[in-house]
XYZ file of C-alpha atoms in Angstrom:
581
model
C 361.222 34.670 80.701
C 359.953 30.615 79.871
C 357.527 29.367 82.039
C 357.166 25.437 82.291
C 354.150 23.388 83.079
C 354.803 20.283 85.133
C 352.865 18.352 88.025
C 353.053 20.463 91.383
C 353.874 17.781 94.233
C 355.032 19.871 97.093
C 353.208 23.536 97.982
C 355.204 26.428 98.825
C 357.165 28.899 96.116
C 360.944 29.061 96.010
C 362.851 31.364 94.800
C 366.816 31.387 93.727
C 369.755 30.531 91.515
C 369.612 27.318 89.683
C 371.593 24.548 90.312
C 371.706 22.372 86.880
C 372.521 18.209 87.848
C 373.483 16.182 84.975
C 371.148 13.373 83.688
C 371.545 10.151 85.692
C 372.950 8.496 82.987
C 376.273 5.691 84.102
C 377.010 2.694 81.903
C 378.403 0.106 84.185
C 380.563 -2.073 81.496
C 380.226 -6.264 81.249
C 382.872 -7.326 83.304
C 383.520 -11.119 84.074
C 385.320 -12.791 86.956
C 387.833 -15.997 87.401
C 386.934 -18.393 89.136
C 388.694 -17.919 92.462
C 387.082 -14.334 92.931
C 383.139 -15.477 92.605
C 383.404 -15.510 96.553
C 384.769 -12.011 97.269
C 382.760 -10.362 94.873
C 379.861 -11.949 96.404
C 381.161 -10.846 99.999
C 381.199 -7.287 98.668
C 377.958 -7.846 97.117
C 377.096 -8.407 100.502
C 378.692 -5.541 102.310
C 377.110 -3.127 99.730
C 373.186 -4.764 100.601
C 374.502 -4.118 104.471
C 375.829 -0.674 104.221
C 372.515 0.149 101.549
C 369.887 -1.238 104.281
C 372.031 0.934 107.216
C 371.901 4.211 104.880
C 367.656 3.258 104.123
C 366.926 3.010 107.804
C 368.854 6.490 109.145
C 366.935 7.901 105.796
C 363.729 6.280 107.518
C 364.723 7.196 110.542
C 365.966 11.433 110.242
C 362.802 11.324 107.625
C 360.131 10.101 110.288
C 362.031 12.851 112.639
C 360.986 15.653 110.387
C 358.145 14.346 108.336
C 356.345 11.981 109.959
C 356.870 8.163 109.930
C 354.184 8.246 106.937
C 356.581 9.744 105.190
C 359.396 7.891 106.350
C 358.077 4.205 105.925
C 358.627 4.996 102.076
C 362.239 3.548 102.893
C 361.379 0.579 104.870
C 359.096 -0.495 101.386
C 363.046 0.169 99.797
C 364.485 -2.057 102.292
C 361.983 -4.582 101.376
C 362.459 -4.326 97.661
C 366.269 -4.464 98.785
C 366.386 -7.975 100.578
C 363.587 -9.526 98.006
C 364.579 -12.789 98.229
C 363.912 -12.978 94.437
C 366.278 -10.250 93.921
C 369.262 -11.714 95.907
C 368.669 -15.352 94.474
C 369.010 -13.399 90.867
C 372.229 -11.466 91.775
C 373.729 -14.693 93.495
C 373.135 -16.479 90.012
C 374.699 -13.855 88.097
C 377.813 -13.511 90.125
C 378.454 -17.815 91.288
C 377.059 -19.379 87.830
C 377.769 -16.244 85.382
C 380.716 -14.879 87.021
C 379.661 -11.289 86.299
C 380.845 -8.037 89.013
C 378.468 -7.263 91.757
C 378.536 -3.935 90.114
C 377.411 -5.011 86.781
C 375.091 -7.544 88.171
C 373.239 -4.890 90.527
C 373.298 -2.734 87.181
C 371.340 -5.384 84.874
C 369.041 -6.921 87.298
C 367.836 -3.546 88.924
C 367.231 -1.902 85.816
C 365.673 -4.840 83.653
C 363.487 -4.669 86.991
C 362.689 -0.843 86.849
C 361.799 -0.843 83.015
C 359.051 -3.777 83.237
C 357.751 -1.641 86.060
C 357.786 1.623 83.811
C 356.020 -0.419 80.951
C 353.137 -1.355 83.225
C 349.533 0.244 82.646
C 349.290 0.915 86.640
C 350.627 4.741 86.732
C 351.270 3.547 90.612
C 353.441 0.888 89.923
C 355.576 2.855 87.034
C 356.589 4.979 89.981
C 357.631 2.441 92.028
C 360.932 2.657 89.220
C 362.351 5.581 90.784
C 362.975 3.120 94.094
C 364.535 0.592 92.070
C 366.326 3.082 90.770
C 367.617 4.618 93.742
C 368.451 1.113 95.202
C 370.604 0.613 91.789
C 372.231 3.812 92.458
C 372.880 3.650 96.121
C 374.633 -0.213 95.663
C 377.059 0.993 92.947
C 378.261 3.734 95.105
C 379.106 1.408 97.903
C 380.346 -1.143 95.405
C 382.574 2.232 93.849
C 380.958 1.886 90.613
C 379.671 5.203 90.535
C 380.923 8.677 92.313
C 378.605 10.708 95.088
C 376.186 13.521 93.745
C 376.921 17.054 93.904
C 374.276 17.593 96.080
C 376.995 16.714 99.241
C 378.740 20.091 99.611
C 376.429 22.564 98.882
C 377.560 25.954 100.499
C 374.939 29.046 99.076
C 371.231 28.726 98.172
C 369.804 26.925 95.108
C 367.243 25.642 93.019
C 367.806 22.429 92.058
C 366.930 21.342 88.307
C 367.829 17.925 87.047
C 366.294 14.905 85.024
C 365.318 12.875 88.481
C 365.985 12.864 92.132
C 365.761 9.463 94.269
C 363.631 9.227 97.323
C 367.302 8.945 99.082
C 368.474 12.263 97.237
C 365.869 13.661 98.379
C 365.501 12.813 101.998
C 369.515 14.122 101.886
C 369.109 17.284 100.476
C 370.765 19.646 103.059
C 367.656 21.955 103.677
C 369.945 25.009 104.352
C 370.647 25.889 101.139
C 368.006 23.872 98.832
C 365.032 25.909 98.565
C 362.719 23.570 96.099
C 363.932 21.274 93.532
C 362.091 20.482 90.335
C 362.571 17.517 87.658
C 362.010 16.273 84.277
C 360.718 12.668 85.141
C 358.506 11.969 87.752
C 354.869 11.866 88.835
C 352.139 12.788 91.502
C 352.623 9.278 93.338
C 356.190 8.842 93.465
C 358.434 8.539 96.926
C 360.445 11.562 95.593
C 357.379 13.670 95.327
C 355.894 12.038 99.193
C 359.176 12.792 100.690
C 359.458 16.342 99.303
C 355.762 17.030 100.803
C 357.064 15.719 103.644
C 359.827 17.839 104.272
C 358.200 20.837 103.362
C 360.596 21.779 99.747
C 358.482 23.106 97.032
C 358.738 20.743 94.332
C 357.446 20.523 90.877
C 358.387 17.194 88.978
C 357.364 15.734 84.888
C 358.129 18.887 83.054
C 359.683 17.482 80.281
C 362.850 18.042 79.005
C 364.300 21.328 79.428
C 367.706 21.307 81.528
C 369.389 22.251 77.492
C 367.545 25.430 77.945
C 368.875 26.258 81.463
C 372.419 27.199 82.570
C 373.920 27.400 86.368
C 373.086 30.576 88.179
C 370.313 31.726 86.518
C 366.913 32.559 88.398
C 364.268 30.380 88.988
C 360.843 30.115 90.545
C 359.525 27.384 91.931
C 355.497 27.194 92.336
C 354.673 24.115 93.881
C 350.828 25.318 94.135
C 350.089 25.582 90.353
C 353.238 23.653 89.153
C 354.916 25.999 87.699
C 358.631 26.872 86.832
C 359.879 29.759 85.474
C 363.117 30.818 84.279
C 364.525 34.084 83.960
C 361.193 35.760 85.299
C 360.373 39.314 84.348
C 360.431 41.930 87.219
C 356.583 41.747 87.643
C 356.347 38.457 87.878
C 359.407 38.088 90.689
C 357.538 40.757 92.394
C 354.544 38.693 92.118
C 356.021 35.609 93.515
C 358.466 37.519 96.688
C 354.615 39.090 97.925
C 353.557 35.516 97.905
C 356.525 34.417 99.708
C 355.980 37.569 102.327
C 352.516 36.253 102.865
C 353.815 32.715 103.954
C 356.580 33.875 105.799
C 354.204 36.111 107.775
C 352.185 33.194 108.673
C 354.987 31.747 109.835
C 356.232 34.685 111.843
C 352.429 34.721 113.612
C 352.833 30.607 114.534
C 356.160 31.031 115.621
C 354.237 33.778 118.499
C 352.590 31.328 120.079
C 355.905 29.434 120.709
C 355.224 30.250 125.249
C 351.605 30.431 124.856
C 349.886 27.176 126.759
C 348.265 24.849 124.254
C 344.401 25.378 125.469
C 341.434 26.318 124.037
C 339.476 29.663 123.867
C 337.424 28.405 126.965
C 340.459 27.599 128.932
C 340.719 23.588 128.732
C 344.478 22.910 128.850
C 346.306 20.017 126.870
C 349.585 18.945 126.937
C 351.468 19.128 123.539
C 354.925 17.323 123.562
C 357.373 16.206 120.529
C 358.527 13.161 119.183
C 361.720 12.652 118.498
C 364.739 10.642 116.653
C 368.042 12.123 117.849
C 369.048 13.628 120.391
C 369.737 17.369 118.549
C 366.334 17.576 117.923
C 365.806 19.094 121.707
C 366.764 22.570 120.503
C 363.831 22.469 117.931
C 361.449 21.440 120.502
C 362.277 24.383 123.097
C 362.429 26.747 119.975
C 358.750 26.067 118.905
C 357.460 25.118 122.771
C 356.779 22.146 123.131
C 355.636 20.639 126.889
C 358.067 17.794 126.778
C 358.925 14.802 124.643
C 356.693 12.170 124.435
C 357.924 10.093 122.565
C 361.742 9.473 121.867
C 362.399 6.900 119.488
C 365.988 5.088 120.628
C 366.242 3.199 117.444
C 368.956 5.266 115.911
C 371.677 4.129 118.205
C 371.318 0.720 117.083
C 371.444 1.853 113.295
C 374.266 4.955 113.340
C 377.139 2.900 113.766
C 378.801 -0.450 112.092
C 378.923 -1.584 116.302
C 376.211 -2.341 118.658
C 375.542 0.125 121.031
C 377.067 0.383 124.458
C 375.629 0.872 127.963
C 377.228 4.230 127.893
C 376.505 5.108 124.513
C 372.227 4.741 125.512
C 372.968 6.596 128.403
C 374.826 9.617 127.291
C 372.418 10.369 124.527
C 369.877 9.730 127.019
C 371.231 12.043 129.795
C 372.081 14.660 126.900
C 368.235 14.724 125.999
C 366.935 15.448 129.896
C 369.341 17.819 130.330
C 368.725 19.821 127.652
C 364.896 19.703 128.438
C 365.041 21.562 131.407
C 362.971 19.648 133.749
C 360.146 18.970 130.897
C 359.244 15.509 131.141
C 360.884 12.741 128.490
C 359.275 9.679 127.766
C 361.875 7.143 125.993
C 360.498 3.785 124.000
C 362.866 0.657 124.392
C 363.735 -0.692 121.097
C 361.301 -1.061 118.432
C 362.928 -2.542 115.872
C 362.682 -5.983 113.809
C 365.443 -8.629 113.805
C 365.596 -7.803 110.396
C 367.105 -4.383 110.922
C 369.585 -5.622 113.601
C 372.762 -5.449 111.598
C 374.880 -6.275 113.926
C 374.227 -9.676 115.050
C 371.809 -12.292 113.156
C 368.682 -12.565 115.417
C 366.435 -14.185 113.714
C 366.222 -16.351 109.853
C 364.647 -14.816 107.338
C 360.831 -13.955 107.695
C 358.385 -13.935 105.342
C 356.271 -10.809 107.467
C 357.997 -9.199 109.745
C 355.294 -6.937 110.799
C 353.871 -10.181 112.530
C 357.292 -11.326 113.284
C 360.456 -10.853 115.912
C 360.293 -7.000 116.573
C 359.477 -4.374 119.423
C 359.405 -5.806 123.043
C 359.197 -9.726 121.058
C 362.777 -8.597 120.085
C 363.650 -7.541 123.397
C 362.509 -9.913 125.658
C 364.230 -12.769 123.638
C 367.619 -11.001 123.783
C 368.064 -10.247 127.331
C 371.679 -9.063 126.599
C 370.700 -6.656 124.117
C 367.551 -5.285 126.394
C 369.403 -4.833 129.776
C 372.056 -2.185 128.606
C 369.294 0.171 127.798
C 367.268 -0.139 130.512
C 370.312 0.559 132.737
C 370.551 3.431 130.965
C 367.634 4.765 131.167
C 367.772 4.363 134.713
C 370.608 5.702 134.848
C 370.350 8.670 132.965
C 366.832 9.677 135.313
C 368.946 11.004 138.054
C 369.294 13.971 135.322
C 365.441 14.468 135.159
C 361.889 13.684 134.172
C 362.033 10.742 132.271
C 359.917 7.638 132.260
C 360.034 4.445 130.454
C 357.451 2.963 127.480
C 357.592 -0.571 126.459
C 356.326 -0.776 122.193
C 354.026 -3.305 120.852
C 352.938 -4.932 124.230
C 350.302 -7.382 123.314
C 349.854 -9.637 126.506
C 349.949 -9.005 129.710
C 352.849 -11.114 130.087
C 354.916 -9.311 127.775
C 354.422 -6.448 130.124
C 355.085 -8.110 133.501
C 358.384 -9.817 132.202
C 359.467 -6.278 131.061
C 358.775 -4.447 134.401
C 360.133 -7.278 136.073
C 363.536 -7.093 134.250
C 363.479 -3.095 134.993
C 363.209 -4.194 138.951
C 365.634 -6.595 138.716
C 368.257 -4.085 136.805
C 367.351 -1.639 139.028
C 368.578 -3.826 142.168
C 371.645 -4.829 139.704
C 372.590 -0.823 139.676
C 371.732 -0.443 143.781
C 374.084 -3.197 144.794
C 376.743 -2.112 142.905
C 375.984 1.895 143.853
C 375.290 3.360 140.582
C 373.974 6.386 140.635
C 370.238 5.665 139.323
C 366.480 6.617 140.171
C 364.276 3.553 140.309
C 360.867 5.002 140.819
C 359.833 6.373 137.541
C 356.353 5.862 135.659
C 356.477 2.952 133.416
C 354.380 2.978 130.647
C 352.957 1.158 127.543
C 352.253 1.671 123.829
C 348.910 0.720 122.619
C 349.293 -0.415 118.973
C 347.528 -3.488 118.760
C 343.687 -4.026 119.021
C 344.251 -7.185 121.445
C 345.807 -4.342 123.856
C 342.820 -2.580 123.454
C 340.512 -5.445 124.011
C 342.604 -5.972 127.444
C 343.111 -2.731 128.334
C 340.971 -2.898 131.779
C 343.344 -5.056 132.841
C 346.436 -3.425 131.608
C 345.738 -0.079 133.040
C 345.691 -2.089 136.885
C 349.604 -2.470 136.071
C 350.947 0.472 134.411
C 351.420 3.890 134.854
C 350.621 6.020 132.181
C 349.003 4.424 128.343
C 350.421 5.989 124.967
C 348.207 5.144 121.523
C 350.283 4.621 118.631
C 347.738 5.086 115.722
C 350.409 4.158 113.237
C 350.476 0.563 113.949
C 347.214 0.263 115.366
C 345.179 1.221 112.096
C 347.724 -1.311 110.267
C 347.001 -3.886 112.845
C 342.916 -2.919 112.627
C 342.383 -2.622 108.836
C 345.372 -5.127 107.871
C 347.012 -2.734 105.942
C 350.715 -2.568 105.757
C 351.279 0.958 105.490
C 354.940 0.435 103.262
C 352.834 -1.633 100.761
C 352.026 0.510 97.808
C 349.912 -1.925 96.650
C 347.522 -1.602 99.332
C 348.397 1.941 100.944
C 345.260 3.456 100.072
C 343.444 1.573 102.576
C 345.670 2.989 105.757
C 343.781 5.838 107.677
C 343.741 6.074 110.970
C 340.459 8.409 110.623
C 338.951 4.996 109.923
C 336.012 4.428 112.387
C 337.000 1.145 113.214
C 340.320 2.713 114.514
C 338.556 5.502 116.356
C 336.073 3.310 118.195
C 339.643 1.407 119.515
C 340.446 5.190 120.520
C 337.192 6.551 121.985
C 337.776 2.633 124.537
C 341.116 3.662 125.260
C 340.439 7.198 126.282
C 336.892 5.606 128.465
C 339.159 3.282 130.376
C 341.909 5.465 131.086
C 339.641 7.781 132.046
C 337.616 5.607 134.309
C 340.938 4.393 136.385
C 342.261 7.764 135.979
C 345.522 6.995 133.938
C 347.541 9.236 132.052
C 346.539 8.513 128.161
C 348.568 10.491 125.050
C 348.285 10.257 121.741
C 352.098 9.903 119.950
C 351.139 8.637 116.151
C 350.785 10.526 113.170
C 347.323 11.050 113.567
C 348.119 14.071 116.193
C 350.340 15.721 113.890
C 347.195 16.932 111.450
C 345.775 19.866 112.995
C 342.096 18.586 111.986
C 342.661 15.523 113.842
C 343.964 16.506 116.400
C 340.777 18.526 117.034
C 339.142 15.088 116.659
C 340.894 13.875 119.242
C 340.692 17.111 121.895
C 336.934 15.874 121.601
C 337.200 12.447 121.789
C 338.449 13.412 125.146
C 342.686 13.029 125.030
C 344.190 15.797 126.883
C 347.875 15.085 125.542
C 348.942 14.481 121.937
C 353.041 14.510 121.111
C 353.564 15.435 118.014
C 356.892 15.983 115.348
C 358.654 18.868 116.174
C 357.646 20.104 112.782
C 353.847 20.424 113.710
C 353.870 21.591 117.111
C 352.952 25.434 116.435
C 350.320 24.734 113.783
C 348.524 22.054 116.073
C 348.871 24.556 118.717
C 347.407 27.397 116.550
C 344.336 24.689 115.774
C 343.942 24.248 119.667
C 344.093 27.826 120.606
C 341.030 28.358 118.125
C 338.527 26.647 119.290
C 336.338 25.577 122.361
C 336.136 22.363 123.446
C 332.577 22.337 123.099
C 333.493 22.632 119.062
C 335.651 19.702 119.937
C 333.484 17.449 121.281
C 330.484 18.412 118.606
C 332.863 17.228 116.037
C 334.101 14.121 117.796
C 330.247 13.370 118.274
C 329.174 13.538 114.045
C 332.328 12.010 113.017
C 331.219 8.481 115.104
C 328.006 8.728 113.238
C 330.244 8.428 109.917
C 330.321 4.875 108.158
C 334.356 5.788 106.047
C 337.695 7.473 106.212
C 336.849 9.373 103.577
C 333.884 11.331 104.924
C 335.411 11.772 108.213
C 338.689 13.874 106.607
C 336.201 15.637 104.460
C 334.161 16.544 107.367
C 337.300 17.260 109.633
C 338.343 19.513 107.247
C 335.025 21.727 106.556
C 335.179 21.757 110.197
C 339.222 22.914 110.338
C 338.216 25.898 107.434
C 335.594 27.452 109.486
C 337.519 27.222 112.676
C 341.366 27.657 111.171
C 340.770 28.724 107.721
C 344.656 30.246 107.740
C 346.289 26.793 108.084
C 343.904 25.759 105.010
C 345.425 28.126 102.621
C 349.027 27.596 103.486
């Protein structure tokens, strides 16, 4: 037996046969161009950037889905790195005035790029090498400079050892047969180890080198608590480690109980507890662990799963396909809420400098009618199947609001006249992600029919913070008070004109906040599928008298900081078994 020290990144314990991936080590060789082909290589320098920035968002995308968008704006900071203009102006250069390949271009730049960051004193920044990395890798596949992993075709259980894993590797591990995953490079801050955490693999990464002492097949542990790995373990210590993994699985076992239990507390106030979702497959996890509905189904992925621009049809049979399979529970689907700078398909807007501020959401929508109609036909559409209603994102004005709802009437008389099946009447509602909403929001709520609070982009908005920007990530919390004094207005004026009010951001997913919430007064959170039975456990533990006690010391507290420390005291004496786990 060897045990190995490294830095544990990602709880849990995994047990199984190793899997040994060859060092990431490819030479792309100087190769130089005529003349007459600097403009096709640049074209397929091009084509690789597009097909790299589709594969980045789905990662974003089916990563959000299962992890939270936390986890999943890790690629949109790629996709960023990715169209630096810096970067592209350097490539360009090499390839017109140098005439070097795309491939060997892509190779230089990328990696002259990740070794200055490795050099730097800022542990932070060095990991930011692993994305360049990953970028580097991801363009030379699509430029056919460099094969795809072994990781594709994986057909039994494994343990995967190798010198480093991309965040993109990672995110596209198949979860049915990789149990954890541990690494010779890599530290406590990288993307690799966030998404790992994110999708629940136990990970341990910065052992050192060691894949010359290990061979395919043989057994390995993975302790992701104590960041451990151990080869060929004695018979005590596997015994050891499969009680452990008993323990967890029995936790498990108990959550998975309360899967038809209602979501209320021990003194019998009820909340609603819906899913978000990504695709359209992700129903069947939803009924599995109970939720109430879906609150929240993010439509983005038909505009970014295929090379053409999605039909009328296409938004209305993955639409129809989700309320069917929901069985009368109630679906809320967001329009578009996208920037112009993820719509592949047809240049919408120049280059800008911050995008966050820039062309996306409804903004997108409302400018390109053409684009905006289909899907609102479809969702029309598709409500003759069921419970759905409509949310617009990012709705900042009131105007932005009335020219959407107005568009929705008028395709709704569009589908009457020419007798398409369709249901007219259903709630239309908005996001609230953006503190001028909340300033408004006495007049919204006169207008709409039900109120959603994204706390993802309403703490960016509040604290300034973009959330993909390592460089100032720190400062993001939505525990912040500033954000939860937005919160505690939004729940008093929905309250006081009696409109429906959910929670849908990341915030919900955390069982101790969600507790917050419960005593802030919101009666509905939605929540990844992922979370729904532990947040449920957390609600079916308490009174909301706890609730509201909490909720009334934590708007006494001055920082993010001592409100998650608090929150989390509070979540070990009420919960203490989703502490330990």
């Amino acid at each position: 037996m060897v045990e190995l020290q490294g830095i544990p990144v990602s709880p849990g314990v995994a047990i199984g046969p190793a899997l040994v991936l060859d060092a990431a080590g490819y030479r792309i060789p100087r190769s130089l161009l005529a003349a007459d082909e600097v403009e096709a290589e640049f074209a397929r320098l091009r084509d690789a950037v597009d097909r790299v920035s589709t594969r980045l968002e789905s990662n974003r995308l089916e990563t959000s889905a299962v992890a939270g968008e936390h986890t999943g704006d890790i690629f949109a900071a790629q996709l960023q790195m990715l169209h630096d203009p810096r970067l592209q102006a350097e490539l360009r250069r090499r390839i017109e005035q140098e005439h070097q390949s795309a491939a060997y271009a892509v190779s230089r730049v990328l990696h002259n790029y990740a070794e200055a960051l490795r050099k730097l004193d800022n542990p932070l920044l060095a990991d930011r090498a692993e994305d360049v990395l990953d970028i580097e890798k991801q363009l030379l596949f699509c430029l056919g400079a460099v094969s795809e992993s072994r990781l594709v075709d994986l057909d039994e259980t494994v343990i995967i050892l190798s010198h480093v894993l991309t965040p993109s590797e990672t995110a596209n591990l198949d979860r049915r047969y990789v149990r954890g995953f541990c690494t010779e490079t890599g530290g406590p801050g990288g993307h690799t180890a966030i998404v790992a955490k994110g999708l629940e693999l136990p990970a341990v990464v910065g052992i050192g080198n060691f894949l010359d002492r290990v061979g395919n097949r043989i057994k390995v542990i993975v302790d992701g608590d104590r960041g451990r790995v151990i080869l060929d373990p004695d018979a005590e210590t596997l015994a050891s480690y499969k009680k452990r993994l008993k323990e967890r699985r029995s936790l498990t076992a108990k959550l998975s109980e309360l899967r038809d239990l209602p979501a209320e507390t021990i003194d019998g106030t009820p909340l609603r507890l819906s899913a978000n979702i990504e695709f359209p497959h992700e129903t069947t996890t939803c009924i599995e662990r109970g939720a109430d509905g879906i609150g929240l189904y993010r439509t983005e992925f038909l505009y970014l799963s295929s090379a053409e621009e999605p039909s009328e049809e296409d938004h209305y049979q993955a639409y129809s396909q989700v309320v069917r399979e929901m069985e009368g529970r109630p679906v809320v689907i967001r329009t578009l809420d996208l920037g112009a700078d993820k719509m592949g398909h047809r240049p919408l807007a120049e280059y800008e400098h911050n995008p966050f501020l820039g062309l996306r959401s409804i903004r997108l929508s409302l400018r390109n009618l053409d684009l905006f109609r289909p899907q609102l036909r479809a969702i029309l559409r598709a409500a003759v199947h069921g419970d759905i209603s409509v949310m617009f994102p990012l709705i900042t004005t009131l105007a932005e609001f009335r020219q959407a709802r107005m568009l929705l009437n008028v395709v709704a008389e569009d589908l009457k006249e020419s007798g398409t099946p369709h249901r007219s009447n259903i709630p239309v509602g908005m996001m609230v992600e953006v503190p001028a909403a909340v300033m408004m929001l006495d007049r919204f709520v006169e207008e709409v029919d039900f109120l959603s609070i994204g706390t993802n982009d309403l703490a960016q908005y509040t604290l300034a913070v973009d959330r993909s920007n390592e460089y100032v990530a720190d400062l993001y919390q939505s525990s912040d008070p500033a954000v939860l004094r937005l919160i505690a207005r939004c729940v008093e004026v929905a309250k006081e004109h009696n409109r429906p009010l959910s929670i849908c951001g990341e915030m919900s997913s955390n069982p101790a906040r969600a507790l917050l919430l419960m005593g802030m007064g919101v009666r509905h959170l939605s929540v990844p599928p992922s979370s729904l039975l532990r947040v449920k456990k957390a609600i079916r533990s308490v009174s909301i008298g706890q609730c509201e006690q909490m909720a009334e010391r934590v708007m006494q507290l001055e920082a993010a900081r001592d409100v998650d420390l608090y929150l989390l005291d509070r979540l070990g004496e009420y919960v203490p078994e989703l502490i330990v786990t």
